[in-house]
mmCIF file of C-alpha atoms and ligand atoms in Angstrom:
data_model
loop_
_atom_site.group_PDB
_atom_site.id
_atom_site.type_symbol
_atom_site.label_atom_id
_atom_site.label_comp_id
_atom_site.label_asym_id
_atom_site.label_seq_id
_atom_site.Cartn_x
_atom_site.Cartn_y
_atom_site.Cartn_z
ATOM 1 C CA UNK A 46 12.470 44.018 -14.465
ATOM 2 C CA UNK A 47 9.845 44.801 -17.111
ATOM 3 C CA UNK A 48 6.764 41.986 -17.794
ATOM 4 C CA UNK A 49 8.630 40.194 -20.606
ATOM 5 C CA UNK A 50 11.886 39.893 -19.004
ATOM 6 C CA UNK A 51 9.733 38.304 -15.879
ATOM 7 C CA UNK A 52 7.861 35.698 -17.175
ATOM 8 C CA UNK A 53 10.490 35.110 -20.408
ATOM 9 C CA UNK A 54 13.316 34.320 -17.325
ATOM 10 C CA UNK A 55 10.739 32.439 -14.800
ATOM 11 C CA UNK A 56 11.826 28.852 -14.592
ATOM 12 C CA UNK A 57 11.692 26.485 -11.902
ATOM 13 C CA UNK A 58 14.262 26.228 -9.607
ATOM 14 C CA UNK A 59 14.938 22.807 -8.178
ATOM 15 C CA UNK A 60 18.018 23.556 -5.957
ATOM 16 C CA UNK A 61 17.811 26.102 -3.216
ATOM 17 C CA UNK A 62 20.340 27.908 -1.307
ATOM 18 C CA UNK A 63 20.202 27.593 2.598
ATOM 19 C CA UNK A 64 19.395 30.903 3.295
ATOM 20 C CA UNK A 65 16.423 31.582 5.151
ATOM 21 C CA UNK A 66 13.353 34.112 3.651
ATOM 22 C CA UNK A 67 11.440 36.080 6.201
ATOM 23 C CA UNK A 68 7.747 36.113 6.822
ATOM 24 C CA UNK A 69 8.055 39.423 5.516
ATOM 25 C CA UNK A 70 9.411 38.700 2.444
ATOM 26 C CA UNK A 71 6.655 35.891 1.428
ATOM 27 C CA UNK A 72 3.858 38.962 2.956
ATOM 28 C CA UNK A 73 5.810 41.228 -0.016
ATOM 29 C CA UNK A 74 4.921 38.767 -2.677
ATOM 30 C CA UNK A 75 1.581 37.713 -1.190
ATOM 31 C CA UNK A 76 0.755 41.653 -1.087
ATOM 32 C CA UNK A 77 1.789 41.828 -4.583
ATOM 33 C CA UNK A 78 0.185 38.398 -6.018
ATOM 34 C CA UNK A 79 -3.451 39.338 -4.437
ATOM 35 C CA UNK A 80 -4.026 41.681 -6.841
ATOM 36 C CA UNK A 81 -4.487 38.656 -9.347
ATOM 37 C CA UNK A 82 -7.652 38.608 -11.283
ATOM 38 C CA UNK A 83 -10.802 35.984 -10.193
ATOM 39 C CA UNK A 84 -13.979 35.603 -11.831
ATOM 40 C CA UNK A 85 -16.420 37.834 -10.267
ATOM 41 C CA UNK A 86 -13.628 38.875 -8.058
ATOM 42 C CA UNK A 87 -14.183 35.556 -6.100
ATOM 43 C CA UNK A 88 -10.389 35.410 -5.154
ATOM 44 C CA UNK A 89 -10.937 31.772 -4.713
ATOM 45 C CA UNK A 90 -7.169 31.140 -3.474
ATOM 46 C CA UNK A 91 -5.941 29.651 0.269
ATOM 47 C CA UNK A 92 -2.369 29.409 0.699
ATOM 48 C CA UNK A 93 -0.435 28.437 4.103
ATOM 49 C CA UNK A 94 3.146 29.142 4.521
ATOM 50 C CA UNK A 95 5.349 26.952 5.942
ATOM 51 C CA UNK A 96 8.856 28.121 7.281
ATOM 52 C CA UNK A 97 11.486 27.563 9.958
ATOM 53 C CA UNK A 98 10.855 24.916 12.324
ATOM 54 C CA UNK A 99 7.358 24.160 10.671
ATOM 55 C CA UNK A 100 9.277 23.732 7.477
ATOM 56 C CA UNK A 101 11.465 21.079 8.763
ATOM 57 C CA UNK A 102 8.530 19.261 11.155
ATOM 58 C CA UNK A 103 6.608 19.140 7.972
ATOM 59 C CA UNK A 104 9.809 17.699 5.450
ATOM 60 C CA UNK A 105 10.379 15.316 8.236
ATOM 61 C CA UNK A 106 6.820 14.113 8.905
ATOM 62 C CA UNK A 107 6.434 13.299 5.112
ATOM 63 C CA UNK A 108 9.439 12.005 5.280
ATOM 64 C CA UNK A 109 7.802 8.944 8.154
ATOM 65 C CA UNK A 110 4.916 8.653 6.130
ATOM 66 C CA UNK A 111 6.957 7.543 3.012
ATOM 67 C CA UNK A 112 9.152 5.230 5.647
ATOM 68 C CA UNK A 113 5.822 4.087 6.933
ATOM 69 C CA UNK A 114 4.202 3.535 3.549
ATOM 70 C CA UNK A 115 6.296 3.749 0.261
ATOM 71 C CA UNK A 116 2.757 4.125 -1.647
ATOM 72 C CA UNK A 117 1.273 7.617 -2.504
ATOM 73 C CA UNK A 118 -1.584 8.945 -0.687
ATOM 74 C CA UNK A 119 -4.820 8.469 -2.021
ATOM 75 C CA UNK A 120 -5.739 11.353 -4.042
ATOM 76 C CA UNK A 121 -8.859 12.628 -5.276
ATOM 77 C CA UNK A 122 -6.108 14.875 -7.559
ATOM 78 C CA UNK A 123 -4.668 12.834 -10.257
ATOM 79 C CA UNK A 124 -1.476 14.971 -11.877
ATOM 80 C CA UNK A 125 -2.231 14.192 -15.497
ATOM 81 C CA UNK A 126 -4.771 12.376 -17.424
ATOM 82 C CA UNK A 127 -4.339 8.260 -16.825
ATOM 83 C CA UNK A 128 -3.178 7.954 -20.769
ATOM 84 C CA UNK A 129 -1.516 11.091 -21.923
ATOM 85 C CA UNK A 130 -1.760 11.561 -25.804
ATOM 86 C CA UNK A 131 0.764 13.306 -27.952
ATOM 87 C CA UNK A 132 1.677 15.846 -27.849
ATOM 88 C CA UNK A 133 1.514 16.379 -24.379
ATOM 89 C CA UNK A 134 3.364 12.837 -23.812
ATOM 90 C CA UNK A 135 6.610 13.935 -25.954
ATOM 91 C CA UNK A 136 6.851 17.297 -23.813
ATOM 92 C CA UNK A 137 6.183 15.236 -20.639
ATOM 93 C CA UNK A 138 9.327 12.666 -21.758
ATOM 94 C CA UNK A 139 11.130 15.691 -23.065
ATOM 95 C CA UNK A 140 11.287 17.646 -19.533
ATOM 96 C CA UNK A 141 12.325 14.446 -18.000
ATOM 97 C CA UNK A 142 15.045 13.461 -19.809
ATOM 98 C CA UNK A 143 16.608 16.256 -20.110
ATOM 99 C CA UNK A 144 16.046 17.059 -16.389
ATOM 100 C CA UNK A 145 17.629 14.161 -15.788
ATOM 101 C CA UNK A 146 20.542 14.390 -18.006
ATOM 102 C CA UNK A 147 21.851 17.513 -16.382
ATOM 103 C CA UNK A 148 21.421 15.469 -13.361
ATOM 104 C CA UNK A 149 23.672 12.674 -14.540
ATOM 105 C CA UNK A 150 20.990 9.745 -13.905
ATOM 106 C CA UNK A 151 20.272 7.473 -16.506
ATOM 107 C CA UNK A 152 16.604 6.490 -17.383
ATOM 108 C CA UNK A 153 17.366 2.751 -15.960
ATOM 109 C CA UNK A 154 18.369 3.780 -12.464
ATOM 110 C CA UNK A 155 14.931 4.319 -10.933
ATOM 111 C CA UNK A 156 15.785 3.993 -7.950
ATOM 112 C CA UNK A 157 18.217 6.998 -8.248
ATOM 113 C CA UNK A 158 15.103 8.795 -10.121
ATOM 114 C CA UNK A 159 12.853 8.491 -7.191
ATOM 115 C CA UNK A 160 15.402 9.427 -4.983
ATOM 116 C CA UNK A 161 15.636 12.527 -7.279
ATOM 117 C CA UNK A 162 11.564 12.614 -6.948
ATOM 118 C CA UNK A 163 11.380 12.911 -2.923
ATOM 119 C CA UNK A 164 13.795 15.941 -3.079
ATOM 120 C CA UNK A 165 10.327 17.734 -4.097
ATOM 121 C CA UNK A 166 8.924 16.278 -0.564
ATOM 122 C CA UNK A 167 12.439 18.687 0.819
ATOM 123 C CA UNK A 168 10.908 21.670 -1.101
ATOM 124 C CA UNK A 169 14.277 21.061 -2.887
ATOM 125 C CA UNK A 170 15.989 22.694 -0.296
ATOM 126 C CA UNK A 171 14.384 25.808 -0.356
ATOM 127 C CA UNK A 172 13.729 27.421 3.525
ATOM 128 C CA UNK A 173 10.095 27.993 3.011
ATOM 129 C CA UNK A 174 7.233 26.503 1.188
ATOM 130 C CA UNK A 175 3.678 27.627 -0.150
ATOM 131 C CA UNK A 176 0.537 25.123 -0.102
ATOM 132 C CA UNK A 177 -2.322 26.119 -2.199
ATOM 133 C CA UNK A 178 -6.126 24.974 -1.138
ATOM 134 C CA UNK A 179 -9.225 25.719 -2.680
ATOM 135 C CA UNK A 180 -12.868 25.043 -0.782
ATOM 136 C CA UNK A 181 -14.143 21.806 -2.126
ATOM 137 C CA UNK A 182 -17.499 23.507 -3.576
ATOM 138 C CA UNK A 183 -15.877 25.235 -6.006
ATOM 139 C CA UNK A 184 -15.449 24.368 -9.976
ATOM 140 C CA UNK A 185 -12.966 24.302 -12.116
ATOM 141 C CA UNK A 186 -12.989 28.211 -12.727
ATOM 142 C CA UNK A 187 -11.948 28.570 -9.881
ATOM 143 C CA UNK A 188 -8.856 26.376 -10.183
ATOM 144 C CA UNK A 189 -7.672 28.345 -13.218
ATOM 145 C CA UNK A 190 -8.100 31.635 -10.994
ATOM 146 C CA UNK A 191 -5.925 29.461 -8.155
ATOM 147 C CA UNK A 192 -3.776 29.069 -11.014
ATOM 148 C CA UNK A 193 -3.419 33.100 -12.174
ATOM 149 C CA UNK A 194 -2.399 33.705 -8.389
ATOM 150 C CA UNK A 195 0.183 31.209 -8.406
ATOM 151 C CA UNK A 196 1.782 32.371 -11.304
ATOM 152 C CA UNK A 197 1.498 35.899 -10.103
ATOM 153 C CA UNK A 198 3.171 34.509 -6.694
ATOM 154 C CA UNK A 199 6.098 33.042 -9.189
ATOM 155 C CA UNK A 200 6.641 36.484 -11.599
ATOM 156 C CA UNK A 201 6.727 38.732 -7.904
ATOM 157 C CA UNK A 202 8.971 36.432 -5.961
ATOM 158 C CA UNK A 203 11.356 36.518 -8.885
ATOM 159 C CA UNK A 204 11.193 41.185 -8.643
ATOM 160 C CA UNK A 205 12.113 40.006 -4.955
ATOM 161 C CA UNK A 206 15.318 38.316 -5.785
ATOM 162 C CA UNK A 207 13.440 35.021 -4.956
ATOM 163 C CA UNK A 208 13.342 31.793 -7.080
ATOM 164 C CA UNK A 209 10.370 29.015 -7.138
ATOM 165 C CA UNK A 210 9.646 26.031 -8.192
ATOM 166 C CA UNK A 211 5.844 24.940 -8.412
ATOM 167 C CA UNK A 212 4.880 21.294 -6.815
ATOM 168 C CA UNK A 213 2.033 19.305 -7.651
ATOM 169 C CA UNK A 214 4.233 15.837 -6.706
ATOM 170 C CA UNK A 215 2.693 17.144 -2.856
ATOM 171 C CA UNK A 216 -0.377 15.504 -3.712
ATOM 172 C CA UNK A 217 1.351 12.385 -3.350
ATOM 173 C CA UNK A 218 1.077 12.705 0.310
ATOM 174 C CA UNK A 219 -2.085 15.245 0.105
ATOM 175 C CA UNK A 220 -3.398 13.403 3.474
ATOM 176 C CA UNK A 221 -0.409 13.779 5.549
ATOM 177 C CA UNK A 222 0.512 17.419 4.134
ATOM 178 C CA UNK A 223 -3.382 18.110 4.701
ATOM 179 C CA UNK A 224 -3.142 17.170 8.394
ATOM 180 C CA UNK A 225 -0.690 18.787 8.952
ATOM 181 C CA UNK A 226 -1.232 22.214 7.291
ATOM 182 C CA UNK A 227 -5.027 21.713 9.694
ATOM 183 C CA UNK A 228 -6.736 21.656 5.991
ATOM 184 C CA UNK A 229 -11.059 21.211 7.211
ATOM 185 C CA UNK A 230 -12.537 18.747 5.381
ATOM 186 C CA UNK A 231 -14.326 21.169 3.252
ATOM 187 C CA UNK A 232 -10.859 22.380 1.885
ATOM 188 C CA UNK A 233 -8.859 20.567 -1.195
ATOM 189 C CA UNK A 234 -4.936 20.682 -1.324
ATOM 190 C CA UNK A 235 -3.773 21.464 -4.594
ATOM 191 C CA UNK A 236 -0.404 22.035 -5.037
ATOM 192 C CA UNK A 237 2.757 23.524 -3.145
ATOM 193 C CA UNK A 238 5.649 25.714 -4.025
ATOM 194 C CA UNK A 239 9.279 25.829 -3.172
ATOM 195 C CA UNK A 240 10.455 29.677 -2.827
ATOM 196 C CA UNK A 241 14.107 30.496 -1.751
ATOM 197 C CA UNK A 242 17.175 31.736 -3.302
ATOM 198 C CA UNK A 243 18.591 30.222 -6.458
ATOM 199 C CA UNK A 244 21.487 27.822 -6.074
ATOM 200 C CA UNK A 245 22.783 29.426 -8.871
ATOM 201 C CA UNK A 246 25.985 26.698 -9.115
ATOM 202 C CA UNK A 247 23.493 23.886 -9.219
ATOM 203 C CA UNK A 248 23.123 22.111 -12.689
ATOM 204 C CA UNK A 249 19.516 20.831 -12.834
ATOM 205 C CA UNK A 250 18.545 24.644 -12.560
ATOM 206 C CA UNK A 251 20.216 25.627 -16.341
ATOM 207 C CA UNK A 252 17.002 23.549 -17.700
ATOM 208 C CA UNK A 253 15.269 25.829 -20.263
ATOM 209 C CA UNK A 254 11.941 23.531 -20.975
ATOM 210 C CA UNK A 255 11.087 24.687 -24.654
ATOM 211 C CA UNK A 256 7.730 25.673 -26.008
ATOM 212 C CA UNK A 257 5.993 25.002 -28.830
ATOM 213 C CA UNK A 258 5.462 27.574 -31.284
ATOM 214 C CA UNK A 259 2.218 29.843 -31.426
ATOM 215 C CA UNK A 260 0.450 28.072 -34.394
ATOM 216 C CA UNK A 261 0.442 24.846 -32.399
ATOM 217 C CA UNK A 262 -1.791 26.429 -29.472
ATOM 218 C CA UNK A 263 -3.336 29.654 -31.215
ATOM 219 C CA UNK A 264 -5.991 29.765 -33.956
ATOM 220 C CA UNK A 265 -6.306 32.892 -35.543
ATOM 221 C CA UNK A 266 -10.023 33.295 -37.641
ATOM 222 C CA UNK A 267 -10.104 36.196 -39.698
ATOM 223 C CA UNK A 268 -13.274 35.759 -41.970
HETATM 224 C C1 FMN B 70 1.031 23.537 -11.186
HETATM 225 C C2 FMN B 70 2.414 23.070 -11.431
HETATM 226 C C3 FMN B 70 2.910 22.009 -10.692
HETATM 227 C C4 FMN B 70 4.226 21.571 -10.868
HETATM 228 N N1 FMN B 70 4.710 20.553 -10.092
HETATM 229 C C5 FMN B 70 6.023 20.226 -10.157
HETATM 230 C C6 FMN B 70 6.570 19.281 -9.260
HETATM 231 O O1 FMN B 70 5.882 18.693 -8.429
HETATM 232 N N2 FMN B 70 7.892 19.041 -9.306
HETATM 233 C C7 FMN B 70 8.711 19.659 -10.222
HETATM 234 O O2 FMN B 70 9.916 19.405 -10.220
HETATM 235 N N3 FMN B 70 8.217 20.561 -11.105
HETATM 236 C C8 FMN B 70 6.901 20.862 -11.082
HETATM 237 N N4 FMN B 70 6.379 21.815 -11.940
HETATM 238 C C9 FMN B 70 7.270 22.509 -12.872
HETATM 239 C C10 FMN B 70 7.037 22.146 -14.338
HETATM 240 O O3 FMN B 70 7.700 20.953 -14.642
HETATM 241 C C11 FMN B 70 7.586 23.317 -15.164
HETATM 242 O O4 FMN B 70 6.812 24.464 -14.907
HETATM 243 C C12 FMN B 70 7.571 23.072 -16.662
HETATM 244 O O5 FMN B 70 8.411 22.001 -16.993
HETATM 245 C C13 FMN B 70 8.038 24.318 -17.408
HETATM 246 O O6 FMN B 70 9.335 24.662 -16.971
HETATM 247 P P1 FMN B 70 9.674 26.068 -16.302
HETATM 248 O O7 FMN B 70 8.783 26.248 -15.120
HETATM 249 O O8 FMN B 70 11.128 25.942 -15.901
HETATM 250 O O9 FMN B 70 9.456 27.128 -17.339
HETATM 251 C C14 FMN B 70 5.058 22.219 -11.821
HETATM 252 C C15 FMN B 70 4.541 23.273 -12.568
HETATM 253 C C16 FMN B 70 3.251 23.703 -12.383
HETATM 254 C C17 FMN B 70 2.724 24.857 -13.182
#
């Protein structure tokens, strides 16, 4: 699998085979994803794994904190913006409803969408699950470097056979996930991943999300 082929065939995968992934496999892609750049080398990134019996204690103690309180977490994280301008709204609505549509659930059953939803709180069935921190002093550099080891996490798990699906919706429940994972105080939860094998049979994982065309996002200046 060259470079293009990897990150051209990356998508997220949000239906996972039960079939278990060693500790040595997620070491493989760690071993391969640590090589991704940081400013001044700072490699900023703190991840926690979570399989096997920790993998279900976890799903299941998120899964009494929604019993216990329907209402997200307080979170210093806020997924997007409050008021999300075009175009980002349209490709926001876009993902969704065509997400949806493969999954058969029409926009006015909500209560079937947030059923949908807490399958991200059951790494969507995946075996094992990846929770990325960062220390609370740092800046937003180094939350885009965070960001260049995750995706580096994504392209090497994929050379390993291995599918992923990235999860901010975790900050929903940052506290309980945060207490659990034995976060300090000094360190901030930022996002979690889903990485198993590909349940290849499973609808919602044909979505191709499209992307807009260079000229939208690059400016080329010549003279
Ligand atoms: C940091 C990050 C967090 C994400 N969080 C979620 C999530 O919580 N649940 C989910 O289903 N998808 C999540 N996604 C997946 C995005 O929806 C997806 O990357 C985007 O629609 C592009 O699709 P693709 O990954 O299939 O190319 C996340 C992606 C990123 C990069």
């Amino acid at each position: 699998m060259n470079v293009t082929e990897a990150i051209k065939s990356r998508i997220s995968i949000r239906a996972f085979l039960d079939r278990p992934v060693s500790e040595e496999q997620i070491r493989e892609v760690l071993d391969i994803a640590r090589w991704a750049p940081s400013g001044g080398n700072l490699q900023p990134w703190r991840v926690h794994v979570v399989t096997g019996p920790a993998r279900d204690r976890l799903v299941e103690t998120v899964q009494n904190a929604i019993t216990d309180n329907p209402l997200a977490d307080e979170s210093e994280l806020s997924i997007y913006p409050p008021s999300l301008q075009e175009p980002w709204r349209t490709r926001r609505y876009t993902l969704g409803e065509e997400m949806y549509a493969l999954l058969g659930i029409p926009r006015e059953d909500k209560l079937a969408r947030l059923k949908r939803f807490a399958e991200n709180f059951r790494f969507f069935g995946a075996p094992a699950g990846l929770f990325f921190s960062l220390d609370r002093r740092f800046d937003k550099g180094q939350w885009a470097h965070l960001g260049m080891f995750m995706q580096s996490i994504a392209l090497a798990a994929m050379e390993k056979g291995l599918a992923t699906c990235m999860q901010e919706s975790w900050t929903a429940r940052a506290k309980t996930v945060s207490a659990f994972l034995g976060l300090p105080d000094t360190e901030q939860l930022y996002c979690g991943m889903a990485i198993g094998y590909a349940d290849e049979t499973a609808k919602v994982n044909t979505l191709r999300s499209s992307r807009a065309e260079i000229d939208e996002f690059a400016v080329f200046i010549k003279e």
